[in-house]
Structure formats: C-alpha cells, structure tokens
Coordinates of C-alpha atoms in Angstrom, one line a residue:
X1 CA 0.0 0.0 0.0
X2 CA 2.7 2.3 0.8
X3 CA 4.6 2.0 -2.6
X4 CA 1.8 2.2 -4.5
X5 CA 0.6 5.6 -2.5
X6 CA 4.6 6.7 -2.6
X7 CA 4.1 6.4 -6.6
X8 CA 2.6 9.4 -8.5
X9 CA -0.5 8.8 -10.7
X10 CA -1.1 10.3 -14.9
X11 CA -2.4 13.3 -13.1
X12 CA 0.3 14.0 -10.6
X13 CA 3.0 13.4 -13.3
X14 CA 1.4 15.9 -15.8
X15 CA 1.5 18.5 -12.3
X16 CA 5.3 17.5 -11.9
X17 CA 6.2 18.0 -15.6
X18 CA 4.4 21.5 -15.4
X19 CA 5.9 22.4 -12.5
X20 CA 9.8 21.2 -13.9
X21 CA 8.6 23.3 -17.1
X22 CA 7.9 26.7 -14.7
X23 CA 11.3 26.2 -12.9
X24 CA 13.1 25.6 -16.7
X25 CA 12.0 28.5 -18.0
X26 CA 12.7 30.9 -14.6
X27 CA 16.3 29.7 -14.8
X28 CA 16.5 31.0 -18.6
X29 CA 14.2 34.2 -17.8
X30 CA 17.1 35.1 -14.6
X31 CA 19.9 34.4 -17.2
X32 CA 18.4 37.1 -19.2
X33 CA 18.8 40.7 -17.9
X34 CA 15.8 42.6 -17.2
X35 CA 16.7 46.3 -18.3
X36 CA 14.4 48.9 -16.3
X37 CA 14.3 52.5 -18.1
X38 CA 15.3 54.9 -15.7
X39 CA 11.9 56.3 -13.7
X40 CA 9.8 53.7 -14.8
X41 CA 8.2 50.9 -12.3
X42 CA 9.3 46.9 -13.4
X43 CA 6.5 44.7 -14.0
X44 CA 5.9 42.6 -11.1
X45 CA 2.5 41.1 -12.9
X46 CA 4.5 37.5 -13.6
X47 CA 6.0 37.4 -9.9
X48 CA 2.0 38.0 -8.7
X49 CA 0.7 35.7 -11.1
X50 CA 3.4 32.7 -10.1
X51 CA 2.8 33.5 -6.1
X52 CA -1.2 33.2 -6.5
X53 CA -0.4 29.7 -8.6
X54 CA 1.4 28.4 -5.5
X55 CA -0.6 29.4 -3.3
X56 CA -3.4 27.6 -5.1
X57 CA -1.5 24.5 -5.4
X58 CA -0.8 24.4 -1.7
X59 CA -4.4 25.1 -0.8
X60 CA -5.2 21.9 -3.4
X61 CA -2.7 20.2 -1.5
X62 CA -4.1 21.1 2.3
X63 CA -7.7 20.0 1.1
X64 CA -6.0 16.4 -0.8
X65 CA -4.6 15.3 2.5
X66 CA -7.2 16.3 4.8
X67 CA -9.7 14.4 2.7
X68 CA -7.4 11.5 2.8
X69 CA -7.5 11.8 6.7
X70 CA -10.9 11.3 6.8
X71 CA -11.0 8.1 4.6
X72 CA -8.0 6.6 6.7
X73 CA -10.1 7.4 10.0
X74 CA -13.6 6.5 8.3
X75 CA -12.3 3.2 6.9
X76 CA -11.0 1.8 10.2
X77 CA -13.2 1.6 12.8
X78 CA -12.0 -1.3 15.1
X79 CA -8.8 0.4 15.5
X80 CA -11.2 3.8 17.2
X81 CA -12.7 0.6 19.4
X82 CA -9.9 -1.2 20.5
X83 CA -8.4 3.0 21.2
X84 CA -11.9 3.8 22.9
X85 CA -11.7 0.5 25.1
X86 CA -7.8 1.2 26.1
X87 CA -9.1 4.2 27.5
X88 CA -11.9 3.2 29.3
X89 CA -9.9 0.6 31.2
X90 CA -7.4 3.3 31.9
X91 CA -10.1 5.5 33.5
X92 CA -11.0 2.1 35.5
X93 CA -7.9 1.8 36.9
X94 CA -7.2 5.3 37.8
X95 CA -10.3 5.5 40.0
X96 CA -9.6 1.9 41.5
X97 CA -6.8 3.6 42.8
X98 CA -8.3 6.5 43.8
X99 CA -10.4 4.6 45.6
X100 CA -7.6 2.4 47.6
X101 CA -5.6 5.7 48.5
X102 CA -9.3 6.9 50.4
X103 CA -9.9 3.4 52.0
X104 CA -6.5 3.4 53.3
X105 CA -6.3 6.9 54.9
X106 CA -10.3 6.3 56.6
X107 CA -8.7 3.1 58.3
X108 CA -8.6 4.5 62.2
X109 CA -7.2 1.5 64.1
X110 CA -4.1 1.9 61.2
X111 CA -4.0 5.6 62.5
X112 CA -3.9 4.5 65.9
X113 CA -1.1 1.1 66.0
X114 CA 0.7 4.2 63.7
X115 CA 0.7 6.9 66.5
X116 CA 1.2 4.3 69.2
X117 CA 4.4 3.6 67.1
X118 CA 5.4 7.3 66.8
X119 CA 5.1 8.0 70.5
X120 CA 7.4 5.0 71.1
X121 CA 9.8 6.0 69.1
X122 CA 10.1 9.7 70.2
X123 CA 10.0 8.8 74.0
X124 CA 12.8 6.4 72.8
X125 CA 14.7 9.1 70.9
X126 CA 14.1 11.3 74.3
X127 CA 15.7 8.8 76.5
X128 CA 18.4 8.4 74.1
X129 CA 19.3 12.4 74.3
X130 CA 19.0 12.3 77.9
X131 CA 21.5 9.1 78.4
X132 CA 23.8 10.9 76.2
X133 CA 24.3 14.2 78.4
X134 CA 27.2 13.7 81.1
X135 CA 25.2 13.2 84.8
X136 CA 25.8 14.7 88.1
X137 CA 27.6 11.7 90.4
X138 CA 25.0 9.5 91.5
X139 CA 24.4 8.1 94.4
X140 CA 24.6 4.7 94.6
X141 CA 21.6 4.1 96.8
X142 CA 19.2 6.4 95.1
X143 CA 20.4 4.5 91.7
X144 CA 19.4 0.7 93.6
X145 CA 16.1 2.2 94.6
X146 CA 14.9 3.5 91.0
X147 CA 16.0 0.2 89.1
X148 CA 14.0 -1.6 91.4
X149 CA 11.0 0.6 91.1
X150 CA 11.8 0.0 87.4
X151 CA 11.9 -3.6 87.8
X152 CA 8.3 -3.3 89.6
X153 CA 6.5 -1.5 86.7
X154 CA 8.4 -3.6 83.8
X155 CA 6.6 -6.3 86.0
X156 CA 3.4 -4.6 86.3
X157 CA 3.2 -3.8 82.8
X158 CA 3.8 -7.4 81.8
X159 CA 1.0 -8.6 83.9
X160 CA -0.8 -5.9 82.6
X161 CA 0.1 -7.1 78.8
X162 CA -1.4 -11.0 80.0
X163 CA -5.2 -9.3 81.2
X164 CA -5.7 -7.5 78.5
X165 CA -5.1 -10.6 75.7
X166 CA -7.8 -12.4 78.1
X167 CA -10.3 -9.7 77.7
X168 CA -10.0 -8.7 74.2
X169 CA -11.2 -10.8 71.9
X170 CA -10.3 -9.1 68.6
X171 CA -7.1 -10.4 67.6
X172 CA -5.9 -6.7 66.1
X173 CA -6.1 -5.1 69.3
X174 CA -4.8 -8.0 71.2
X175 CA -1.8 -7.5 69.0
X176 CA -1.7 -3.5 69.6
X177 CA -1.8 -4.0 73.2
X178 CA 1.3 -6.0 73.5
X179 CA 3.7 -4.7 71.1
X180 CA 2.8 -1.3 73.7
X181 CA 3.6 -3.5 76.9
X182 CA 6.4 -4.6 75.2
X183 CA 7.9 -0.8 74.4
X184 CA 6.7 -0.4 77.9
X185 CA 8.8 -3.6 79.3
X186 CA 11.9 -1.9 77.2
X187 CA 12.1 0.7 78.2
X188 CA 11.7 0.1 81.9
X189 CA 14.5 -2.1 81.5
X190 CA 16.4 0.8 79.7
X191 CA 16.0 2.6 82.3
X192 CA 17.2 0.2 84.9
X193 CA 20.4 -0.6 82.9
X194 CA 21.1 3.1 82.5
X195 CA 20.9 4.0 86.0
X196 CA 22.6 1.0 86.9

C-alpha cells in the first residue's frame, strides 16, 4: 500500500512536468537581464501571477490530504474501538486507585497502632538524648532504689500485657496492646540498665 501511495498517478505526473517546465524556463528568464528604463516601475504582474499559482496549489494540496484523513479514519473503525476500550480501562484503573488511597487513609485502628508507634519511638529518641548528656555523680543508693522501682512496673506492665489478651477478643487489638507493653517492658529495663 505504501509503494503504491509513494508512486505518482497520470495526473500528478502531468503536475510535476508543469511544474519542472515553470522552474526551466525561470532559470533562462534570470539568465536574461531585465533592463528597467530609468523612472519607470518593473512589472511585477508574472512574480503575482506565479505566487497566486502556489498558493493555489498548496491550498489543493491542504484539502487532498485532509480528505485522505478522513478516509483513513472512516475506513478503520476497530482500531477507534480497541483506542476507545484502552481508554476506558485506563479510566477504571485510575479511579480503582483512587479509591484504595481513600480506603487506606479512613482506616482509624491503622491511624492509631501508627501513633502508638510514633510516641514510642520519640520517647525512645528522648531517653536516648538524655543518656547521652554527662550526669551529676549519683548516688549509689538512690540509683538501687529507681531500678527496682523500674523492675516493679516492667513487671506490672507485663502482667498488665497477660489481662488485657484475656479480655480482648479481637485479635488486632490483642496484637496493639502488646507490642505497647512490650515498648513499655523496654524501656523500663532501659532505664534500669542506665541507672545502673
């Protein structure tokens, strides 16, 4: 299809041997010299006359492919279905996801085992900070008397971590209580090796 499209037909060929004949004879008509008498204005009527011709042609041009647009998109119509369905699916997906980003961010017990997390973490970054900055001499006693009372809520807080599991019987908050007694349990024993 291409070659045959790529190959002039009778009509086009009379159009390109015109067209060679026009640029034949301009190359003779600049070899000649065009004498102006002084004070008189040249005639520009065959310059007007060849500028309106291509213009015309290119118009004929414009309107030949345009037409041949609308064949090409005319004649295939399963190719504007197959674009049409692409699309539509595309449009599916995008508001699947859409609607997966809103489900995910409406989720509240996510929100809370997520802020549970964060205030571990900072109180754990706080300690950290405050383990780090040289002490005042302690004294000994006052050190054995805080571990223990450290030692007495890390075991609080595990007994603590056994009710709850007993009285909650939805496994996700089961789960959220005891990772929390067990950042509780760590850091009371944190604390008790640091004083120590």
């Amino acid at each position: 299809h291409k070659q045959a499209a790529a190959q002039p037909g009778e009509n086009d060929q009379d159009a390109i041997n015109a067209a060679l004949a026009r640029v034949r004879e301009k190359k003779a008509d600049a070899a000649q010299t065009v004498v102006i008498p002084a004070g008189e204005k040249p005639d520009n009527s065959e310059a007007i006359a060849a500028r309106e011709a291509r213009k015309a042609q290119a118009r004929a041009r414009q309107a030949e492919k345009a037409q041949t647009a609308q064949t090409d998109a005319e004649v295939d119509p399963r190719k504007a279905a197959v674009e049409a369905a692409i699309a539509r699916a595309k449009a599916r997906k995008a508001g699947e996801q859409n609607v997966v980003v809103e489900q995910d961010a409406v989720d509240p017990r996510k929100a809370a085992v997520d802020a549970a997390i964060a205030r571990a973490k900072a109180r754990k970054a706080a300690q950290q900070t405050q383990t780090a900055e040289p002490e005042a001499p302690v004294d000994p006693r006052k050190a054995a008397v805080e571990a223990a009372i450290a030692r007495a809520k890390a075991r609080k807080a595990a007994q603590q971590e056994e009710q709850p599991q007993a009285a909650n019987d939805d496994p996700r908050k089961a789960a959220v209580a005891a990772a929390i007694a067990r950042v509780q349990a760590k850091k009371a024993a944190q604390q008790a090796v640091n004083e120590d």
